[in-house]
């Protein structure tokens, strides 16, 4: 399964990159990113207490970032809940007077069977 969405940001490429990395401004309530580089881990939190971790796989600032969700999230009590493992790719491309941002999320092969096992 693949989900893909694109939007245009009325900004320059560097400003759009900074906005994308500010995950709490558009995606979650809190994010612990540390250094954004391949192999680094990030953790995202939502107001309902759910947390989910990811690992950055590719970073080509300021035009591309990809991360892989780990195959579980933690509920508000901290217990792990199986989730499909997916890869998220965020691509930024300059256009006339703005930046097109494309986000693609793809379920990895056998992700659901591994999450349930």
PDB file of C-alpha atoms in Angstrom:
ATOM      1  CA  UNK A   1       0.000   0.000   0.000  1.00  0.00           C
ATOM      2  CA  UNK A   2       1.252   3.485  -0.890  1.00  0.00           C
ATOM      3  CA  UNK A   3      -0.151   6.853   0.212  1.00  0.00           C
ATOM      4  CA  UNK A   4       1.130   9.975  -1.537  1.00  0.00           C
ATOM      5  CA  UNK A   5       0.240  13.645  -1.049  1.00  0.00           C
ATOM      6  CA  UNK A   6       1.730  16.871  -2.388  1.00  0.00           C
ATOM      7  CA  UNK A   7       1.365  20.471  -1.276  1.00  0.00           C
ATOM      8  CA  UNK A   8       3.015  23.743  -2.242  1.00  0.00           C
ATOM      9  CA  UNK A   9       4.643  25.918   0.380  1.00  0.00           C
ATOM     10  CA  UNK A  10       5.033  29.631  -0.356  1.00  0.00           C
ATOM     11  CA  UNK A  11       8.663  29.645   0.782  1.00  0.00           C
ATOM     12  CA  UNK A  12      12.209  29.181  -0.414  1.00  0.00           C
ATOM     13  CA  UNK A  13      13.834  25.757  -0.279  1.00  0.00           C
ATOM     14  CA  UNK A  14      15.819  26.338   2.939  1.00  0.00           C
ATOM     15  CA  UNK A  15      12.791  27.754   4.787  1.00  0.00           C
ATOM     16  CA  UNK A  16      10.626  24.870   3.583  1.00  0.00           C
ATOM     17  CA  UNK A  17      13.237  22.365   4.850  1.00  0.00           C
ATOM     18  CA  UNK A  18      13.220  24.009   8.290  1.00  0.00           C
ATOM     19  CA  UNK A  19       9.406  23.890   8.323  1.00  0.00           C
ATOM     20  CA  UNK A  20       9.343  20.196   7.392  1.00  0.00           C
ATOM     21  CA  UNK A  21      11.792  19.314  10.176  1.00  0.00           C
ATOM     22  CA  UNK A  22       9.553  21.160  12.665  1.00  0.00           C
ATOM     23  CA  UNK A  23       7.316  18.070  12.927  1.00  0.00           C
ATOM     24  CA  UNK A  24       5.253  19.419  15.884  1.00  0.00           C
ATOM     25  CA  UNK A  25       4.086  22.306  13.691  1.00  0.00           C
ATOM     26  CA  UNK A  26       2.321  19.967  11.264  1.00  0.00           C
ATOM     27  CA  UNK A  27       2.449  16.292  12.286  1.00  0.00           C
ATOM     28  CA  UNK A  28       2.625  15.515  16.016  1.00  0.00           C
ATOM     29  CA  UNK A  29       2.539  17.289  19.375  1.00  0.00           C
ATOM     30  CA  UNK A  30       6.189  16.665  20.344  1.00  0.00           C
ATOM     31  CA  UNK A  31       9.235  15.288  18.554  1.00  0.00           C
ATOM     32  CA  UNK A  32      12.687  14.281  19.754  1.00  0.00           C
ATOM     33  CA  UNK A  33      14.932  14.370  16.716  1.00  0.00           C
ATOM     34  CA  UNK A  34      18.468  15.006  17.817  1.00  0.00           C
ATOM     35  CA  UNK A  35      20.754  15.127  14.799  1.00  0.00           C
ATOM     36  CA  UNK A  36      18.873  14.517  11.555  1.00  0.00           C
ATOM     37  CA  UNK A  37      21.143  12.063   9.729  1.00  0.00           C
ATOM     38  CA  UNK A  38      20.966   8.542   8.346  1.00  0.00           C
ATOM     39  CA  UNK A  39      20.887   6.028  11.197  1.00  0.00           C
ATOM     40  CA  UNK A  40      19.613   8.509  13.794  1.00  0.00           C
ATOM     41  CA  UNK A  41      16.456   7.764  15.747  1.00  0.00           C
ATOM     42  CA  UNK A  42      13.462  10.039  16.267  1.00  0.00           C
ATOM     43  CA  UNK A  43      10.498   9.737  18.586  1.00  0.00           C
ATOM     44  CA  UNK A  44       7.113  11.335  17.984  1.00  0.00           C
ATOM     45  CA  UNK A  45       4.425  11.941  20.634  1.00  0.00           C
ATOM     46  CA  UNK A  46       0.766  12.843  20.349  1.00  0.00           C
ATOM     47  CA  UNK A  47      -1.550  14.467  22.902  1.00  0.00           C
ATOM     48  CA  UNK A  48      -3.361  11.173  23.560  1.00  0.00           C
ATOM     49  CA  UNK A  49      -0.127   9.690  24.973  1.00  0.00           C
ATOM     50  CA  UNK A  50       0.811   7.555  21.975  1.00  0.00           C
ATOM     51  CA  UNK A  51       4.487   7.546  20.985  1.00  0.00           C
ATOM     52  CA  UNK A  52       6.119   6.072  17.931  1.00  0.00           C
ATOM     53  CA  UNK A  53       9.787   5.799  17.014  1.00  0.00           C
ATOM     54  CA  UNK A  54      11.434   5.978  13.615  1.00  0.00           C
ATOM     55  CA  UNK A  55      14.932   5.698  12.161  1.00  0.00           C
ATOM     56  CA  UNK A  56      16.166   8.109   9.499  1.00  0.00           C
ATOM     57  CA  UNK A  57      17.384   6.110   6.510  1.00  0.00           C
ATOM     58  CA  UNK A  58      18.365   8.862   4.057  1.00  0.00           C
ATOM     59  CA  UNK A  59      18.905  12.586   4.505  1.00  0.00           C
ATOM     60  CA  UNK A  60      19.851  14.865   1.616  1.00  0.00           C
ATOM     61  CA  UNK A  61      19.279  18.345   3.030  1.00  0.00           C
ATOM     62  CA  UNK A  62      17.420  20.375   1.906  1.00  0.00           C
ATOM     63  CA  UNK A  63      15.606  18.243  -0.669  1.00  0.00           C
ATOM     64  CA  UNK A  64      14.967  14.735   0.686  1.00  0.00           C
ATOM     65  CA  UNK A  65      14.460  12.856   3.913  1.00  0.00           C
ATOM     66  CA  UNK A  66      13.313   9.270   4.474  1.00  0.00           C
ATOM     67  CA  UNK A  67      12.569   7.439   7.686  1.00  0.00           C
ATOM     68  CA  UNK A  68      11.274   4.009   8.637  1.00  0.00           C
ATOM     69  CA  UNK A  69       8.670   3.598  11.352  1.00  0.00           C
ATOM     70  CA  UNK A  70       9.509   0.878  13.851  1.00  0.00           C
ATOM     71  CA  UNK A  71       6.866  -1.908  13.854  1.00  0.00           C
ATOM     72  CA  UNK A  72       5.143  -0.790  17.056  1.00  0.00           C
ATOM     73  CA  UNK A  73       3.898   2.249  18.903  1.00  0.00           C
ATOM     74  CA  UNK A  74       3.508   2.737  22.653  1.00  0.00           C
ATOM     75  CA  UNK A  75       0.092   3.489  24.080  1.00  0.00           C
ATOM     76  CA  UNK A  76      -0.469   6.046  26.851  1.00  0.00           C
ATOM     77  CA  UNK A  77       0.527   3.483  29.497  1.00  0.00           C
ATOM     78  CA  UNK A  78       3.792   2.699  27.670  1.00  0.00           C
ATOM     79  CA  UNK A  79       2.738  -0.735  26.428  1.00  0.00           C
ATOM     80  CA  UNK A  80       3.849  -1.687  22.885  1.00  0.00           C
ATOM     81  CA  UNK A  81       1.130  -2.049  20.254  1.00  0.00           C
ATOM     82  CA  UNK A  82       2.046  -3.756  16.934  1.00  0.00           C
ATOM     83  CA  UNK A  83       1.879  -1.487  13.872  1.00  0.00           C
ATOM     84  CA  UNK A  84       2.844  -2.025  10.246  1.00  0.00           C
ATOM     85  CA  UNK A  85       6.399  -0.997   9.458  1.00  0.00           C
ATOM     86  CA  UNK A  86       6.420   1.669   6.757  1.00  0.00           C
ATOM     87  CA  UNK A  87       8.884   3.979   5.037  1.00  0.00           C
ATOM     88  CA  UNK A  88       8.084   7.671   4.724  1.00  0.00           C
ATOM     89  CA  UNK A  89       9.796   9.782   2.061  1.00  0.00           C
ATOM     90  CA  UNK A  90       9.566  13.570   1.989  1.00  0.00           C
ATOM     91  CA  UNK A  91      10.813  15.269  -1.170  1.00  0.00           C
ATOM     92  CA  UNK A  92      11.126  19.044  -1.665  1.00  0.00           C
ATOM     93  CA  UNK A  93      11.377  20.489  -5.172  1.00  0.00           C
ATOM     94  CA  UNK A  94      11.616  24.142  -6.069  1.00  0.00           C
ATOM     95  CA  UNK A  95       8.911  25.529  -8.298  1.00  0.00           C
ATOM     96  CA  UNK A  96       8.145  29.055  -9.404  1.00  0.00           C
ATOM     97  CA  UNK A  97       7.988  31.171  -6.217  1.00  0.00           C
ATOM     98  CA  UNK A  98       7.357  28.159  -3.941  1.00  0.00           C
ATOM     99  CA  UNK A  99       8.365  24.621  -3.005  1.00  0.00           C
ATOM    100  CA  UNK A 100       6.426  21.490  -3.809  1.00  0.00           C
ATOM    101  CA  UNK A 101       6.518  19.031  -0.913  1.00  0.00           C
ATOM    102  CA  UNK A 102       5.625  15.416  -1.684  1.00  0.00           C
ATOM    103  CA  UNK A 103       5.159  12.923   1.140  1.00  0.00           C
ATOM    104  CA  UNK A 104       4.979   9.251   0.264  1.00  0.00           C
ATOM    105  CA  UNK A 105       4.394   6.448   2.770  1.00  0.00           C
ATOM    106  CA  UNK A 106       4.882   2.856   1.678  1.00  0.00           C
ATOM    107  CA  UNK A 107       4.221  -0.276   3.695  1.00  0.00           C
ATOM    108  CA  UNK A 108       7.286  -2.499   3.688  1.00  0.00           C
ATOM    109  CA  UNK A 109       7.007  -6.118   2.510  1.00  0.00           C
ATOM    110  CA  UNK A 110       5.693  -8.444   5.191  1.00  0.00           C
ATOM    111  CA  UNK A 111       5.373  -5.519   7.610  1.00  0.00           C
ATOM    112  CA  UNK A 112       1.903  -6.515   8.739  1.00  0.00           C
ATOM    113  CA  UNK A 113       2.738 -10.181   9.282  1.00  0.00           C
ATOM    114  CA  UNK A 114       5.852  -9.239  11.285  1.00  0.00           C
ATOM    115  CA  UNK A 115       3.882  -6.775  13.415  1.00  0.00           C
ATOM    116  CA  UNK A 116       1.252  -9.359  14.259  1.00  0.00           C
ATOM    117  CA  UNK A 117       3.660 -12.275  14.892  1.00  0.00           C
TER     118      UNK A 117
END
